[in-house]
mmCIF file of C-alpha atoms and ligand atoms in Angstrom:
data_model
loop_
_atom_site.group_PDB
_atom_site.id
_atom_site.type_symbol
_atom_site.label_atom_id
_atom_site.label_comp_id
_atom_site.label_asym_id
_atom_site.label_seq_id
_atom_site.Cartn_x
_atom_site.Cartn_y
_atom_site.Cartn_z
ATOM 1 C CA MET A 292 47.055 -18.879 3.254
ATOM 2 C CA ILE A 293 50.035 -18.125 1.019
ATOM 3 C CA ASN A 294 50.844 -14.437 0.642
ATOM 4 C CA LYS A 295 53.217 -14.604 -2.307
ATOM 5 C CA LEU A 296 53.523 -17.650 -4.560
ATOM 6 C CA THR A 297 56.177 -17.667 -7.274
ATOM 7 C CA ILE A 298 55.923 -20.092 -10.165
ATOM 8 C CA ILE A 299 59.042 -20.804 -12.180
ATOM 9 C CA GLY A 300 57.901 -22.201 -15.550
ATOM 10 C CA LEU A 301 54.283 -21.282 -16.187
ATOM 11 C CA GLY A 302 52.747 -24.186 -18.089
ATOM 12 C CA LEU A 303 50.046 -26.787 -17.520
ATOM 13 C CA MET A 304 51.089 -27.646 -13.977
ATOM 14 C CA GLY A 305 52.104 -24.224 -12.707
ATOM 15 C CA GLY A 306 49.067 -22.600 -14.331
ATOM 16 C CA SER A 307 46.640 -25.170 -12.924
ATOM 17 C CA LEU A 308 48.102 -24.797 -9.429
ATOM 18 C CA ALA A 309 47.793 -21.002 -9.597
ATOM 19 C CA LYS A 310 44.199 -21.205 -10.872
ATOM 20 C CA ALA A 311 43.148 -23.674 -8.152
ATOM 21 C CA LEU A 312 44.746 -21.693 -5.305
ATOM 22 C CA LYS A 313 43.239 -18.436 -6.553
ATOM 23 C CA ALA A 314 39.801 -20.023 -6.893
ATOM 24 C CA GLN A 315 40.003 -21.218 -3.288
ATOM 25 C CA GLY A 316 41.239 -17.847 -2.014
ATOM 26 C CA ALA A 317 44.320 -19.684 -0.726
ATOM 27 C CA VAL A 318 46.853 -17.233 -2.179
ATOM 28 C CA VAL A 319 47.103 -13.448 -2.218
ATOM 29 C CA GLU A 320 49.588 -12.866 -5.045
ATOM 30 C CA VAL A 321 50.957 -15.139 -7.799
ATOM 31 C CA VAL A 322 54.122 -14.093 -9.622
ATOM 32 C CA GLY A 323 55.400 -15.939 -12.678
ATOM 33 C CA THR A 324 58.919 -16.170 -13.948
ATOM 34 C CA GLY A 325 60.659 -18.019 -16.752
ATOM 35 C CA ARG A 326 62.910 -17.758 -19.732
ATOM 36 C CA ARG A 327 60.548 -16.253 -22.262
ATOM 37 C CA THR A 328 57.678 -13.798 -22.010
ATOM 38 C CA GLU A 329 55.230 -15.736 -24.242
ATOM 39 C CA SER A 330 53.605 -18.041 -21.669
ATOM 40 C CA LEU A 331 53.928 -15.397 -18.952
ATOM 41 C CA ASP A 332 52.105 -12.809 -21.092
ATOM 42 C CA ARG A 333 49.386 -15.357 -21.796
ATOM 43 C CA GLY A 334 49.166 -16.253 -18.095
ATOM 44 C CA LEU A 335 48.746 -12.589 -17.238
ATOM 45 C CA GLN A 336 45.993 -12.151 -19.875
ATOM 46 C CA LEU A 337 44.179 -15.217 -18.534
ATOM 47 C CA GLY A 338 44.434 -13.945 -14.958
ATOM 48 C CA VAL A 339 46.449 -17.010 -13.908
ATOM 49 C CA ILE A 340 49.220 -14.821 -12.502
ATOM 50 C CA ASP A 341 49.132 -11.273 -11.131
ATOM 51 C CA SER A 342 52.498 -10.222 -12.530
ATOM 52 C CA TYR A 343 55.702 -11.600 -13.992
ATOM 53 C CA THR A 344 59.350 -10.807 -14.350
ATOM 54 C CA LEU A 345 62.160 -12.591 -16.192
ATOM 55 C CA ASP A 346 64.457 -11.705 -13.273
ATOM 56 C CA MET A 347 64.362 -14.698 -10.946
ATOM 57 C CA ALA A 348 65.779 -12.753 -7.999
ATOM 58 C CA GLU A 349 62.958 -10.230 -8.276
ATOM 59 C CA ALA A 350 60.365 -12.982 -8.768
ATOM 60 C CA VAL A 351 61.286 -14.938 -5.632
ATOM 61 C CA ALA A 352 62.051 -12.002 -3.318
ATOM 62 C CA GLY A 353 59.672 -12.192 -0.358
ATOM 63 C CA ALA A 354 57.911 -15.328 -1.661
ATOM 64 C CA ASP A 355 56.398 -17.710 0.898
ATOM 65 C CA VAL A 356 56.333 -20.554 -1.605
ATOM 66 C CA VAL A 357 58.347 -21.043 -4.800
ATOM 67 C CA VAL A 358 57.195 -23.798 -7.165
ATOM 68 C CA ILE A 359 59.580 -25.124 -9.805
ATOM 69 C CA ALA A 360 57.258 -26.228 -12.629
ATOM 70 C CA THR A 361 59.604 -26.559 -15.599
ATOM 71 C CA PRO A 362 60.424 -29.763 -17.500
ATOM 72 C CA THR A 363 62.317 -32.261 -15.298
ATOM 73 C CA LEU A 364 65.910 -31.710 -16.474
ATOM 74 C CA ILE A 365 65.445 -27.928 -16.592
ATOM 75 C CA ALA A 366 64.332 -28.111 -12.940
ATOM 76 C CA GLU A 367 67.890 -29.193 -12.030
ATOM 77 C CA LYS A 368 69.302 -26.040 -13.689
ATOM 78 C CA VAL A 369 66.628 -23.816 -12.165
ATOM 79 C CA MET A 370 67.594 -25.106 -8.716
ATOM 80 C CA ALA A 371 71.186 -23.999 -9.249
ATOM 81 C CA GLU A 372 69.954 -20.513 -10.198
ATOM 82 C CA LEU A 373 67.578 -20.433 -7.254
ATOM 83 C CA ALA A 374 70.133 -21.619 -4.658
ATOM 84 C CA PRO A 375 71.726 -18.225 -3.884
ATOM 85 C CA LEU A 376 68.286 -16.588 -3.748
ATOM 86 C CA MET A 377 66.743 -18.956 -1.195
ATOM 87 C CA THR A 378 66.001 -17.630 2.275
ATOM 88 C CA PRO A 379 65.057 -19.634 5.410
ATOM 89 C CA ASN A 380 61.512 -18.164 5.309
ATOM 90 C CA MET A 381 60.853 -19.414 1.794
ATOM 91 C CA VAL A 382 59.547 -22.915 1.076
ATOM 92 C CA VAL A 383 60.551 -24.364 -2.271
ATOM 93 C CA THR A 384 58.808 -27.279 -3.944
ATOM 94 C CA ASP A 385 58.616 -28.829 -7.395
ATOM 95 C CA VAL A 386 56.190 -30.843 -9.517
ATOM 96 C CA ALA A 387 58.636 -32.901 -11.582
ATOM 97 C CA SER A 388 57.639 -36.434 -12.549
ATOM 98 C CA VAL A 389 60.887 -37.986 -11.264
ATOM 99 C CA LYS A 390 62.210 -37.348 -7.781
ATOM 100 C CA GLY A 391 65.606 -39.133 -7.618
ATOM 101 C CA ASN A 392 67.296 -36.776 -10.079
ATOM 102 C CA ILE A 393 65.889 -33.732 -8.275
ATOM 103 C CA GLN A 394 67.192 -35.058 -4.942
ATOM 104 C CA ARG A 395 70.651 -35.778 -6.436
ATOM 105 C CA ALA A 396 70.819 -32.374 -8.142
ATOM 106 C CA ALA A 397 69.829 -30.613 -4.901
ATOM 107 C CA GLU A 398 72.497 -32.561 -2.999
ATOM 108 C CA GLN A 399 75.132 -31.499 -5.522
ATOM 109 C CA ILE A 400 74.071 -27.863 -5.402
ATOM 110 C CA PHE A 401 73.411 -27.467 -1.658
ATOM 111 C CA GLY A 402 75.423 -30.334 -0.101
ATOM 112 C CA GLN A 403 72.143 -31.734 1.186
ATOM 113 C CA VAL A 404 68.540 -31.094 0.202
ATOM 114 C CA PRO A 405 67.626 -27.994 2.262
ATOM 115 C CA PRO A 406 65.003 -28.532 5.024
ATOM 116 C CA ASN A 407 62.758 -25.961 3.323
ATOM 117 C CA PHE A 408 62.777 -27.804 -0.029
ATOM 118 C CA VAL A 409 59.883 -30.287 -0.290
ATOM 119 C CA LEU A 410 60.031 -32.591 -3.298
ATOM 120 C CA GLY A 411 56.597 -33.190 -4.836
ATOM 121 C CA HIS A 412 54.718 -34.714 -7.742
ATOM 122 C CA PRO A 413 51.029 -34.262 -8.564
ATOM 123 C CA ILE A 414 49.649 -37.423 -10.177
ATOM 124 C CA ALA A 415 47.355 -35.477 -12.432
ATOM 125 C CA GLY A 416 47.806 -34.003 -15.839
ATOM 126 C CA SER A 417 47.106 -34.637 -19.461
ATOM 127 C CA GLU A 418 48.740 -35.042 -22.846
ATOM 128 C CA GLN A 419 48.369 -31.285 -23.314
ATOM 129 C CA SER A 420 50.857 -28.724 -22.131
ATOM 130 C CA GLY A 421 51.194 -24.975 -21.759
ATOM 131 C CA VAL A 422 49.381 -22.435 -19.607
ATOM 132 C CA GLU A 423 46.455 -22.341 -22.060
ATOM 133 C CA ALA A 424 45.678 -25.966 -21.180
ATOM 134 C CA SER A 425 45.745 -25.288 -17.436
ATOM 135 C CA ALA A 426 42.566 -26.118 -15.515
ATOM 136 C CA VAL A 427 41.250 -25.022 -12.145
ATOM 137 C CA ASP A 428 40.165 -28.582 -11.278
ATOM 138 C CA LEU A 429 43.188 -30.488 -12.583
ATOM 139 C CA PHE A 430 44.182 -31.676 -9.105
ATOM 140 C CA LEU A 431 40.687 -32.128 -7.670
ATOM 141 C CA ASP A 432 40.315 -35.694 -6.306
ATOM 142 C CA HIS A 433 43.787 -36.612 -7.533
ATOM 143 C CA ARG A 434 46.780 -37.647 -5.482
ATOM 144 C CA VAL A 435 49.903 -35.609 -4.918
ATOM 145 C CA ILE A 436 52.981 -37.508 -3.778
ATOM 146 C CA LEU A 437 55.453 -35.695 -1.533
ATOM 147 C CA THR A 438 58.815 -37.334 -0.869
ATOM 148 C CA PRO A 439 60.118 -35.670 2.307
ATOM 149 C CA LEU A 440 63.606 -36.555 3.545
ATOM 150 C CA ALA A 441 64.805 -37.097 7.122
ATOM 151 C CA ASN A 442 65.816 -33.438 7.443
ATOM 152 C CA THR A 443 62.730 -31.908 5.760
ATOM 153 C CA SER A 444 61.212 -29.309 8.058
ATOM 154 C CA ASP A 445 57.794 -30.212 9.478
ATOM 155 C CA SER A 446 56.480 -26.705 8.878
ATOM 156 C CA ALA A 447 57.622 -26.704 5.229
ATOM 157 C CA LEU A 448 56.011 -30.110 4.673
ATOM 158 C CA SER A 449 52.759 -28.959 6.330
ATOM 159 C CA LEU A 450 52.636 -25.830 4.177
ATOM 160 C CA ILE A 451 53.064 -27.752 0.906
ATOM 161 C CA LYS A 452 50.587 -30.417 2.041
ATOM 162 C CA ALA A 453 48.027 -27.688 2.842
ATOM 163 C CA MET A 454 48.702 -26.018 -0.533
ATOM 164 C CA TRP A 455 47.785 -29.191 -2.442
ATOM 165 C CA GLU A 456 44.844 -29.969 -0.181
ATOM 166 C CA ALA A 457 43.489 -26.498 -0.960
ATOM 167 C CA CYS A 458 43.447 -27.629 -4.622
ATOM 168 C CA GLY A 459 41.283 -30.621 -3.653
ATOM 169 C CA ALA A 460 44.089 -33.170 -3.832
ATOM 170 C CA GLU A 461 44.888 -36.029 -1.480
ATOM 171 C CA VAL A 462 48.491 -35.855 -0.322
ATOM 172 C CA VAL A 463 50.505 -39.014 0.299
ATOM 173 C CA CYS A 464 54.133 -39.240 1.397
ATOM 174 C CA MET A 465 56.521 -41.739 -0.119
ATOM 175 C CA ASP A 466 60.181 -42.606 -0.250
ATOM 176 C CA VAL A 467 62.024 -41.163 -3.304
ATOM 177 C CA ALA A 468 63.169 -44.542 -4.694
ATOM 178 C CA GLU A 469 59.729 -46.078 -4.186
ATOM 179 C CA HIS A 470 58.141 -43.116 -5.974
ATOM 180 C CA ASP A 471 60.443 -43.492 -8.972
ATOM 181 C CA ALA A 472 59.875 -47.269 -9.180
ATOM 182 C CA VAL A 473 56.087 -46.974 -8.922
ATOM 183 C CA LEU A 474 55.867 -44.129 -11.436
ATOM 184 C CA ALA A 475 58.214 -45.924 -13.844
ATOM 185 C CA ALA A 476 55.762 -48.836 -13.909
ATOM 186 C CA THR A 477 52.487 -46.942 -13.974
ATOM 187 C CA SER A 478 53.305 -43.793 -15.943
ATOM 188 C CA HIS A 479 56.737 -43.758 -17.566
ATOM 189 C CA LEU A 480 56.613 -47.269 -19.096
ATOM 190 C CA PRO A 481 53.108 -46.719 -20.582
ATOM 191 C CA HIS A 482 54.305 -43.485 -22.185
ATOM 192 C CA VAL A 483 57.388 -45.228 -23.614
ATOM 193 C CA LEU A 484 55.158 -47.997 -24.999
ATOM 194 C CA ALA A 485 52.602 -45.606 -26.502
ATOM 195 C CA TYR A 486 55.258 -43.437 -28.163
ATOM 196 C CA THR A 487 57.117 -46.501 -29.432
ATOM 197 C CA LEU A 488 54.020 -48.189 -30.844
ATOM 198 C CA VAL A 489 52.908 -45.073 -32.714
ATOM 199 C CA ASP A 490 56.438 -44.403 -33.951
ATOM 200 C CA ALA A 491 56.868 -47.991 -35.153
ATOM 201 C CA LEU A 492 53.548 -47.897 -36.994
ATOM 202 C CA ALA A 493 54.115 -44.398 -38.371
ATOM 203 C CA GLN A 494 57.386 -45.558 -39.932
ATOM 204 C CA ASN A 495 55.568 -48.342 -41.702
ATOM 205 C CA GLY A 496 54.867 -47.595 -45.382
ATOM 206 C CA ALA A 497 51.143 -48.206 -44.860
ATOM 207 C CA ALA A 498 50.922 -45.778 -41.912
ATOM 208 C CA ALA A 499 48.107 -43.705 -43.420
ATOM 209 C CA ASP A 500 45.855 -46.781 -43.739
ATOM 210 C CA ILE A 501 46.805 -48.056 -40.292
ATOM 211 C CA PHE A 502 45.726 -44.797 -38.654
ATOM 212 C CA LYS A 503 42.679 -44.431 -40.937
ATOM 213 C CA PHE A 504 41.254 -47.788 -39.938
ATOM 214 C CA ALA A 505 42.270 -47.652 -36.281
ATOM 215 C CA ALA A 506 39.389 -48.221 -33.879
ATOM 216 C CA GLY A 507 38.720 -46.545 -30.547
ATOM 217 C CA GLY A 508 41.076 -48.891 -28.737
ATOM 218 C CA PHE A 509 44.041 -47.573 -30.692
ATOM 219 C CA ARG A 510 43.065 -44.000 -29.857
ATOM 220 C CA ASP A 511 42.653 -44.881 -26.148
ATOM 221 C CA PHE A 512 45.946 -46.754 -25.995
ATOM 222 C CA THR A 513 47.924 -44.050 -27.770
ATOM 223 C CA ARG A 514 46.392 -40.805 -26.387
ATOM 224 C CA ILE A 515 49.466 -40.257 -24.258
ATOM 225 C CA ALA A 516 51.737 -40.425 -27.335
ATOM 226 C CA SER A 517 50.412 -36.903 -28.025
ATOM 227 C CA SER A 518 52.181 -35.708 -24.863
ATOM 228 C CA ASP A 519 55.027 -33.208 -25.026
ATOM 229 C CA PRO A 520 58.189 -34.992 -26.307
ATOM 230 C CA THR A 521 60.479 -32.611 -24.381
ATOM 231 C CA MET A 522 58.808 -33.477 -21.105
ATOM 232 C CA TRP A 523 59.026 -37.219 -21.747
ATOM 233 C CA HIS A 524 62.573 -37.049 -23.096
ATOM 234 C CA ASP A 525 63.527 -35.531 -19.754
ATOM 235 C CA ILE A 526 61.634 -38.179 -17.766
ATOM 236 C CA ALA A 527 63.184 -41.039 -19.774
ATOM 237 C CA LEU A 528 66.679 -39.753 -19.005
ATOM 238 C CA ALA A 529 65.972 -38.775 -15.387
ATOM 239 C CA ASN A 530 64.408 -42.123 -14.353
ATOM 240 C CA ARG A 531 66.692 -44.305 -16.489
ATOM 241 C CA ASP A 532 67.251 -47.289 -14.180
ATOM 242 C CA ALA A 533 63.652 -47.749 -13.049
ATOM 243 C CA ILE A 534 62.346 -47.373 -16.615
ATOM 244 C CA LEU A 535 64.891 -49.918 -17.902
ATOM 245 C CA GLN A 536 63.730 -52.380 -15.239
ATOM 246 C CA GLY A 537 60.131 -51.795 -16.332
ATOM 247 C CA ILE A 538 60.993 -52.294 -20.015
ATOM 248 C CA ASP A 539 62.893 -55.517 -19.249
ATOM 249 C CA ALA A 540 60.094 -56.981 -17.104
ATOM 250 C CA PHE A 541 57.547 -56.027 -19.759
ATOM 251 C CA SER A 542 59.687 -57.485 -22.575
ATOM 252 C CA SER A 543 59.934 -60.845 -20.781
ATOM 253 C CA HIS A 544 56.175 -60.923 -20.368
ATOM 254 C CA LEU A 545 55.630 -59.937 -23.996
ATOM 255 C CA ASP A 546 58.002 -62.764 -25.018
ATOM 256 C CA LEU A 547 55.797 -65.250 -23.132
ATOM 257 C CA VAL A 548 52.688 -63.995 -24.896
ATOM 258 C CA ARG A 549 54.532 -64.002 -28.231
ATOM 259 C CA LYS A 550 55.546 -67.619 -27.681
ATOM 260 C CA ALA A 551 52.004 -68.609 -26.721
ATOM 261 C CA ILE A 552 50.653 -66.998 -29.913
ATOM 262 C CA ALA A 553 53.364 -68.664 -32.020
ATOM 263 C CA ASP A 554 52.636 -72.061 -30.401
ATOM 264 C CA GLY A 555 48.861 -71.684 -30.670
ATOM 265 C CA ASP A 556 48.762 -72.037 -26.867
ATOM 266 C CA GLY A 557 45.275 -70.646 -26.279
ATOM 267 C CA ASP A 558 45.245 -71.450 -22.545
ATOM 268 C CA THR A 559 48.299 -69.299 -21.891
ATOM 269 C CA ILE A 560 46.988 -66.470 -24.066
ATOM 270 C CA PHE A 561 43.595 -66.564 -22.369
ATOM 271 C CA ALA A 562 45.065 -66.808 -18.875
ATOM 272 C CA SER A 563 47.210 -63.721 -19.441
ATOM 273 C CA PHE A 564 44.388 -61.664 -20.955
ATOM 274 C CA ASP A 565 41.944 -62.822 -18.274
ATOM 275 C CA ARG A 566 44.308 -61.939 -15.411
ATOM 276 C CA ALA A 567 44.800 -58.519 -16.972
ATOM 277 C CA LYS A 568 41.069 -57.918 -17.354
ATOM 278 C CA HIS A 569 40.393 -58.955 -13.756
ATOM 279 C CA ALA A 570 43.195 -56.800 -12.410
ATOM 280 C CA ARG A 571 42.091 -53.746 -14.367
ATOM 281 C CA ASP A 572 38.348 -54.162 -13.741
ATOM 282 C CA GLU A 573 38.908 -54.725 -10.057
ATOM 283 C CA HIS A 574 40.930 -51.558 -9.741
ATOM 284 C CA PHE A 575 39.204 -49.143 -12.088
ATOM 285 C CA LEU A 576 35.643 -50.431 -12.184
ATOM 286 C CA GLY A 577 35.506 -51.724 -8.614
ATOM 287 C CA GLN A 578 34.271 -55.053 -9.964
ATOM 288 C CA TYR A 579 35.575 -58.474 -9.271
ATOM 289 C CA LEU A 580 34.278 -60.843 -11.868
ATOM 290 C CA THR A 581 34.081 -64.388 -10.559
ATOM 291 C CA ARG A 582 33.713 -66.250 -13.814
ATOM 292 C CA GLU A 583 35.970 -69.214 -14.386
ATOM 293 C CA LYS A 584 39.406 -68.441 -15.714
ATOM 294 C CA LYS A 585 39.432 -70.641 -18.787
ATOM 295 C CA PRO A 586 38.927 -70.048 -22.494
ATOM 296 C CA PRO A 587 35.241 -69.804 -23.451
ATOM 297 C CA SER A 588 35.643 -72.483 -26.111
ATOM 298 C CA SER A 589 37.436 -75.130 -23.999
HETATM 299 N N1 NAI B 10 51.915 -32.578 -17.974
HETATM 300 C C1 NAI B 10 51.574 -33.423 -17.020
HETATM 301 O O1 NAI B 10 50.585 -34.152 -17.185
HETATM 302 C C2 NAI B 10 52.395 -33.502 -15.789
HETATM 303 C C3 NAI B 10 53.639 -32.927 -15.708
HETATM 304 N N2 NAI B 10 54.388 -33.048 -14.573
HETATM 305 C C4 NAI B 10 55.721 -32.449 -14.500
HETATM 306 O O2 NAI B 10 55.531 -31.064 -14.315
HETATM 307 C C5 NAI B 10 56.580 -30.333 -14.945
HETATM 308 C C6 NAI B 10 55.969 -29.292 -15.871
HETATM 309 O O3 NAI B 10 55.152 -29.945 -16.813
HETATM 310 P P1 NAI B 10 54.036 -29.152 -17.641
HETATM 311 O O4 NAI B 10 53.468 -28.072 -16.835
HETATM 312 O O5 NAI B 10 53.172 -30.180 -18.234
HETATM 313 O O6 NAI B 10 54.936 -28.532 -18.796
HETATM 314 P P2 NAI B 10 54.617 -27.247 -19.711
HETATM 315 O O7 NAI B 10 55.426 -27.427 -20.933
HETATM 316 O O8 NAI B 10 53.161 -27.041 -19.827
HETATM 317 O O9 NAI B 10 55.230 -26.063 -18.837
HETATM 318 C C7 NAI B 10 56.595 -25.914 -18.596
HETATM 319 C C8 NAI B 10 56.921 -24.458 -18.558
HETATM 320 O O10 NAI B 10 58.317 -24.306 -18.246
HETATM 321 C C9 NAI B 10 58.830 -23.254 -19.040
HETATM 322 N N3 NAI B 10 60.280 -23.377 -19.136
HETATM 323 C C10 NAI B 10 61.001 -24.145 -19.977
HETATM 324 N N4 NAI B 10 62.300 -23.943 -19.770
HETATM 325 C C11 NAI B 10 62.417 -23.040 -18.776
HETATM 326 C C12 NAI B 10 63.505 -22.430 -18.100
HETATM 327 N N5 NAI B 10 64.766 -22.704 -18.432
HETATM 328 N N6 NAI B 10 63.242 -21.548 -17.109
HETATM 329 C C13 NAI B 10 61.973 -21.260 -16.764
HETATM 330 N N7 NAI B 10 60.900 -21.799 -17.375
HETATM 331 C C14 NAI B 10 61.125 -22.681 -18.357
HETATM 332 C C15 NAI B 10 58.114 -23.403 -20.371
HETATM 333 O O11 NAI B 10 58.156 -22.205 -21.112
HETATM 334 C C16 NAI B 10 56.694 -23.747 -19.899
HETATM 335 O O12 NAI B 10 55.956 -22.567 -19.706
HETATM 336 C C17 NAI B 10 57.456 -31.367 -15.651
HETATM 337 O O13 NAI B 10 58.555 -31.646 -14.846
HETATM 338 C C18 NAI B 10 56.553 -32.578 -15.765
HETATM 339 O O14 NAI B 10 57.294 -33.775 -15.792
HETATM 340 C C19 NAI B 10 53.913 -33.664 -13.442
HETATM 341 C C20 NAI B 10 52.674 -34.230 -13.457
HETATM 342 C C21 NAI B 10 51.817 -34.210 -14.634
HETATM 343 O O1 ENO B 11 47.917 -37.823 -19.571
HETATM 344 C C1 ENO B 11 47.918 -38.662 -18.683
HETATM 345 O O2 ENO B 11 47.045 -39.516 -18.572
HETATM 346 C C2 ENO B 11 49.005 -38.671 -17.685
HETATM 347 O O3 ENO B 11 49.508 -39.720 -17.380
HETATM 348 C C3 ENO B 11 49.383 -37.372 -17.075
HETATM 349 C C4 ENO B 11 50.623 -37.392 -16.259
HETATM 350 C C5 ENO B 11 51.826 -37.175 -16.868
HETATM 351 C C6 ENO B 11 52.983 -37.123 -16.118
HETATM 352 C C7 ENO B 11 52.922 -37.313 -14.752
HETATM 353 O O4 ENO B 11 54.054 -37.265 -14.040
HETATM 354 C C8 ENO B 11 51.709 -37.539 -14.121
HETATM 355 C C9 ENO B 11 50.560 -37.566 -14.882
#
C-alpha cells in the first residue's frame, strides 16, 4: 500500500497509473504536479488525483513514491528539479520510453543513479495522450520493464514492482542497453516508419486521393502516426544510436526487397513475405503454419 503517490506530469501514463492504483485500493492519496494547471484541473475533476500543486517541493513532501511521467527529455529536467527534494524514504521512478538517457542524466545530476530511483517503462499505451485518455485498465495484462542497476535498493525495486503488479501488469527486469535496443526495434522504429510514410505521402500532390482510397491496411499500419509528435521527437533524440541501427538494418532489408521487385525475382519476394507472415502469425496468433515456403504459382 502506498500512502502518498506524487505524479509529475499528469497525462495518459500518469493518469492511468493513478486510476489503476485507486481502483485496486493500493494508494491512499494521489497528488499531481506539473507546469500548467490545465491537465491537473481536469485530473482533479475526473477524480484521477486528490489534489495538485504547481510547487514541486510541496507536491513531493512526504511522498512514498514519486513518478516522473512527463515526455522523455523533460524527465531529465524534472530530475534536476527533484534532486534537492529527494529524501531516503522516498522512492522515485519514471515511465519514459528510453532508459539510457534517463540513466545518464541521473548520473550527471547525482553522481550515480540513487539507490531509491528505479528506472521503469510500461509497455502499454496508445496513440492518444493527455489525462482525458487515461484508462484504469491500460496496464492490465501488459508488461512493465524495470531496469535496476547494481546499486538499486531491493526495497525500492520491490515497491515499484508491487505498484505495477497492483495495476495487473507483469514486471520484467532488463539491462538498460538491452531495453533501449529492443524498444528501438519493436516500438521506436515502427513509429519512425509510420510517421515517415504518412509524411511522405501527405507531401505528395495527390495526398487527398491517396488517403481517400486507402484501405484498412493503411489505417492499421499508420495508426501510430497519430501519436503525440512531442513525445516521439523526444524518443528519437533520446535513443539516437539504437534507432539509427534499426533504420540501417531495415534499409538494407528494404533494399533487398526493392532489388527483388526491380528484377522480377518472385522467389525472393515471396520468401521474404512468407517469413514475415510466419514470424508474425506464430507470435501474435499462436499459429505455426506448415505450408511449403514457395510461391503459390511456381
Ligand atoms: N503514450 C504512450 O503510449 C506511452 C508513453 N510512455 C512514456 O511516458 C511518458 C509520458 O507519456 P504520456 O503520458 O503519453 O504523455 P502525455 O502528453 O499524455 O502526458 C505528459 C504530461 O506531462 C506534462 N508536462 C509536460 N512538460 C512538463 C514539465 N516541464 N513539468 C511537468 N509536467 C510536464 C504535460 O502537461 C502532460 O500532462 C513519456 O516519456 C512517454 O515516452 C511510455 C509508455 C507508453
Ligand atoms: O500505440 C501503441 O501501439 C504503442 O506502441 C504505445 C506505446 C508507445 C510508447 C511506448 O514506450 C510504449 C507503448
